[in-house]
GROMACS .gro file of C-alpha atoms in nm:
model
  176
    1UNK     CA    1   0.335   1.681  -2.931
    2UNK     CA    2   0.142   1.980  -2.849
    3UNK     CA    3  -0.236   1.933  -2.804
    4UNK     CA    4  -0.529   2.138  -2.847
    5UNK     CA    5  -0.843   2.180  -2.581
    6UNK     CA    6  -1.150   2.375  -2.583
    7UNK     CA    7  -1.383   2.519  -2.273
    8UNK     CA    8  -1.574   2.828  -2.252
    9UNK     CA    9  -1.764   3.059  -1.952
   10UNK     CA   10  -1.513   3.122  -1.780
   11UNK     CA   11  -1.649   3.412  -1.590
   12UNK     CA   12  -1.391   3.522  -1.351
   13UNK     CA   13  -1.495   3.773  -1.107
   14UNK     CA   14  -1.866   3.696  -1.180
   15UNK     CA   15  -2.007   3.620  -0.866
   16UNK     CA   16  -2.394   3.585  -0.942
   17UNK     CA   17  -2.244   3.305  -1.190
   18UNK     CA   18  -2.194   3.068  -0.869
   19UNK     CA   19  -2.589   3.079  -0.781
   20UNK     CA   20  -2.746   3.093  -1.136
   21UNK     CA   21  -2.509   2.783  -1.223
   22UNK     CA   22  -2.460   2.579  -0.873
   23UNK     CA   23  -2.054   2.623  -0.948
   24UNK     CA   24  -1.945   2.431  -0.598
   25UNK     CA   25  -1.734   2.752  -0.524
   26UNK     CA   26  -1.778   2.976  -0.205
   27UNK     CA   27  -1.621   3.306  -0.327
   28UNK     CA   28  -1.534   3.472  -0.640
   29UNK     CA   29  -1.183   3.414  -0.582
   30UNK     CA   30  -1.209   3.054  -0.504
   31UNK     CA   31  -1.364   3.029  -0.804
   32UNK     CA   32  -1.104   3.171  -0.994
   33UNK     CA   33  -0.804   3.029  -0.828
   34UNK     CA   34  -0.990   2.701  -0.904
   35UNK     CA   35  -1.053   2.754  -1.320
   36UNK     CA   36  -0.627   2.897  -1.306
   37UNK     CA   37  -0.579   2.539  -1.115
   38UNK     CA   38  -0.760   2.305  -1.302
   39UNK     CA   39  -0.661   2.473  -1.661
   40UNK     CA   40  -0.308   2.466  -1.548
   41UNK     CA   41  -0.339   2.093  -1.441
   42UNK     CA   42  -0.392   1.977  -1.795
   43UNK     CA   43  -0.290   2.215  -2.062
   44UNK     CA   44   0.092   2.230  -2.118
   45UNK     CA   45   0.294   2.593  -2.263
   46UNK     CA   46   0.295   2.451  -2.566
   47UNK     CA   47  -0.073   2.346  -2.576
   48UNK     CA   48  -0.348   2.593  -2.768
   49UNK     CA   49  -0.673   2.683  -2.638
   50UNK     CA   50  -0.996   2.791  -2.811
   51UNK     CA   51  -1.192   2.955  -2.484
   52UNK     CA   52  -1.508   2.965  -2.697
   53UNK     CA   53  -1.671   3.325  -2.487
   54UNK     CA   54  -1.719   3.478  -2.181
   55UNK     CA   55  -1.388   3.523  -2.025
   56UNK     CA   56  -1.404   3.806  -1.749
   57UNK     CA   57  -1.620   4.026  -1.552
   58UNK     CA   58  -1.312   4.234  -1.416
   59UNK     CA   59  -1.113   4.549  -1.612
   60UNK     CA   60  -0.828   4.498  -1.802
   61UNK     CA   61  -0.546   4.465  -1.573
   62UNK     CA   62  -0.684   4.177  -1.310
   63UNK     CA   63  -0.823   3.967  -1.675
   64UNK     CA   64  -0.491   4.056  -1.806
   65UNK     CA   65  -0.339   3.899  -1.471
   66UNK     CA   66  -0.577   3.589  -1.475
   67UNK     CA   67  -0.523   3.494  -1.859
   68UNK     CA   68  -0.137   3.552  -1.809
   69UNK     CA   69  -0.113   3.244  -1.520
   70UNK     CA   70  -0.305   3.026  -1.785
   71UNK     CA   71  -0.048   2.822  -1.967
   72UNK     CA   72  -0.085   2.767  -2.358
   73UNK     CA   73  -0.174   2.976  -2.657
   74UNK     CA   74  -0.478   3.116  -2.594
   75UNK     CA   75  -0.732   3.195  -2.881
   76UNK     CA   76  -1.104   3.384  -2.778
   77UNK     CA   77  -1.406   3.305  -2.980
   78UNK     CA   78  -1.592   3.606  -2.830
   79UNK     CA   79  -1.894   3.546  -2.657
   80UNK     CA   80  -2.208   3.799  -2.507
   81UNK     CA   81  -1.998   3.921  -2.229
   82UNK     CA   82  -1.679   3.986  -2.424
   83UNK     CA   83  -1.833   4.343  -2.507
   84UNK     CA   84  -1.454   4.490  -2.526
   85UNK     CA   85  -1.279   4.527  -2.882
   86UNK     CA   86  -1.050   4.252  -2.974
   87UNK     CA   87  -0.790   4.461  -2.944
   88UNK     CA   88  -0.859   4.443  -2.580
   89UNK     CA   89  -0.821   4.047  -2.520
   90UNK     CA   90  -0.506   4.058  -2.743
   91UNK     CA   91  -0.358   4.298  -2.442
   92UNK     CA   92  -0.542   4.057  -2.181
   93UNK     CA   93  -0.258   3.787  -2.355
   94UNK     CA   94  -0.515   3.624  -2.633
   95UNK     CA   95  -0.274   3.533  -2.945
   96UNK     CA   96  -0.604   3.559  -3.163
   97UNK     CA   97  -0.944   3.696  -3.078
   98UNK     CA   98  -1.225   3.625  -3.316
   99UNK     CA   99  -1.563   3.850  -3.319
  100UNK     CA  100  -1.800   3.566  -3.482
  101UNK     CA  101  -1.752   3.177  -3.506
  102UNK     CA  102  -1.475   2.995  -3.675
  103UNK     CA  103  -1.433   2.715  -3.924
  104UNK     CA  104  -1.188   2.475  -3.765
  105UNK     CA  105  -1.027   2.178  -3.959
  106UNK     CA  106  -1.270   2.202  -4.247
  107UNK     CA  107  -1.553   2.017  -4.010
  108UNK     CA  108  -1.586   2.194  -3.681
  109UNK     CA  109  -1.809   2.550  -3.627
  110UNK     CA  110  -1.648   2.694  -3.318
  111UNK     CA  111  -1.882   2.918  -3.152
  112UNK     CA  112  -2.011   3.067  -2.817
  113UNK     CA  113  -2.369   3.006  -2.849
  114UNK     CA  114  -2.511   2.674  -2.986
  115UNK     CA  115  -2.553   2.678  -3.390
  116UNK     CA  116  -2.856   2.548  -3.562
  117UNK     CA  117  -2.763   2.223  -3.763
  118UNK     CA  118  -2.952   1.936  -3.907
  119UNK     CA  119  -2.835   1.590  -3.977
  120UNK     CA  120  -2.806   1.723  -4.374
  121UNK     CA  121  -2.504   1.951  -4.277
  122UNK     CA  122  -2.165   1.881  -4.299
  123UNK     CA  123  -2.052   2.025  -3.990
  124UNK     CA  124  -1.973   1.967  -3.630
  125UNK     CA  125  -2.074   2.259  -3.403
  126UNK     CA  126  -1.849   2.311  -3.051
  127UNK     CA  127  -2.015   2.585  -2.844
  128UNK     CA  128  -2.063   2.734  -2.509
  129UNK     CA  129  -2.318   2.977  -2.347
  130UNK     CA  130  -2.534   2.719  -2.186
  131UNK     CA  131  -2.350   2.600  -1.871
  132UNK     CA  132  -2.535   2.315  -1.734
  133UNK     CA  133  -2.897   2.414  -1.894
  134UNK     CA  134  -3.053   2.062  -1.924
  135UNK     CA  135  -3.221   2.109  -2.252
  136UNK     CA  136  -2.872   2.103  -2.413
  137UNK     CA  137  -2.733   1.764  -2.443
  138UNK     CA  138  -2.371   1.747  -2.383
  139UNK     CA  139  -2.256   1.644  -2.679
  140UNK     CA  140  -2.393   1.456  -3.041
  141UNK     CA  141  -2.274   1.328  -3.356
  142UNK     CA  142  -2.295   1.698  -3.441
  143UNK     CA  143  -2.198   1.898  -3.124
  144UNK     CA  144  -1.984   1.935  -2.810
  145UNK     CA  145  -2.079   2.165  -2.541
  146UNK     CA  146  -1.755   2.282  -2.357
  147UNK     CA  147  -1.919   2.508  -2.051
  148UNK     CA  148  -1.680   2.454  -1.774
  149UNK     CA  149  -1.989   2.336  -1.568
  150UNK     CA  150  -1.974   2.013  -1.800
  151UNK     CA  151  -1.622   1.967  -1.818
  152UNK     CA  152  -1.480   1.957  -1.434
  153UNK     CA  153  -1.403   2.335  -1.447
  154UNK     CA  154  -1.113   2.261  -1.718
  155UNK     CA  155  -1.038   2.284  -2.042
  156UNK     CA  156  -1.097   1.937  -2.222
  157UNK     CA  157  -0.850   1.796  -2.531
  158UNK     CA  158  -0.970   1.786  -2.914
  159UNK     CA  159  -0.994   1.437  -2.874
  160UNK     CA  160  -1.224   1.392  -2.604
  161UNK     CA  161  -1.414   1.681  -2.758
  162UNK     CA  162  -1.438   1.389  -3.087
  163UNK     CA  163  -1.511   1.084  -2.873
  164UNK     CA  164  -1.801   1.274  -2.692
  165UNK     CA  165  -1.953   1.345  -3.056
  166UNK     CA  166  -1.866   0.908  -3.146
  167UNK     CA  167  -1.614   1.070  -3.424
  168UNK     CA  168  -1.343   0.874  -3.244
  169UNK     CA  169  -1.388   0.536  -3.014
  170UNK     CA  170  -1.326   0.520  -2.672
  171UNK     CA  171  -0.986   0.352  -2.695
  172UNK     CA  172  -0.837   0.567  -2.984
  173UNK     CA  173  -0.515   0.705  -2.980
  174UNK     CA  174  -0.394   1.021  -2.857
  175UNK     CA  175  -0.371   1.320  -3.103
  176UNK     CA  176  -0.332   1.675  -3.053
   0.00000   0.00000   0.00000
């Protein structure tokens, strides 16, 4: 049964992003090879991803290249460095591109940046932007982060995304 994951901040070819963050990558291209590895090593062609922002620092052919030798349908919740139009990711090999956060399964705000909610609101918020910034917890009975920096450099499943929040316990089940 296919499955779906969520990670975000990417950043391929963003070299600064390996000393602001501490990514345990020499190069740019290590780096790289390493998020095409890692994504590849759990998320199956008929898998979908939600990359919740920030994909690429290169132009369009070498992103286009990169996104290509991910496997699964891939789905961009832009984030601040996604400055091209959607149209753009679509060529890059996005099946959707979306230019604001998303309502997913009638609970779940995808975004790139965190979303303000209080214990009163029906919603779970999954976001990015933060990479390992400290005063963002990893996850709560209201929110995932998904940074790569806090997920191994891969994309992690829908269901670990809900056990990290408590919605599901440790020993549940499988489901995509």
């Amino acid at each position: 049964m296919p499955a779906i994951y969520f990670t975000a901040d990417l950043h391929f070819g963003h070299k600064n992003i390996i000393a602001y963050e501490n990514r345990p990558f020499s190069s740019v291209e290590e780096m790289d090879e390493a998020l095409v590895t890692r994504w590849n090593e759990v998320v199956q062609p008929e898998d979908t991803v939600y990359l919740l922002g920030d994909v690429s620092f290169y132009g369009k052919e070498q992103t286009r290249r990169l996104v290509e030798l991910l496997q699964g349908h891939k789905r961009l919740v832009m984030g601040n460095h996604d400055t091209h139009p959607t149209r753009w990711y679509r060529d890059c090999g996005f099946e959707e591109v979306y230019d604001c956060p998303i309502l997913f399964r009638e609970f779940f705000l995808l975004s790139h940046e965190p979303l303000y909610l209080n214990t009163n609101m029906p919603y779970g918020n999954i976001f990015g932007h933060v990479h390992g910034n400290p005063a963002y917890a990893d996850a709560s009975p209201q929110s995932c982060c998904v940074c790569v920096e806090r997920t191994g450099y891969r994309p992690i499943s829908f269901d670990e995304v809900r056990r990290r929040m408590g919605l599901l316990p440790e020993e549940a089940p499988a489901e995509g």
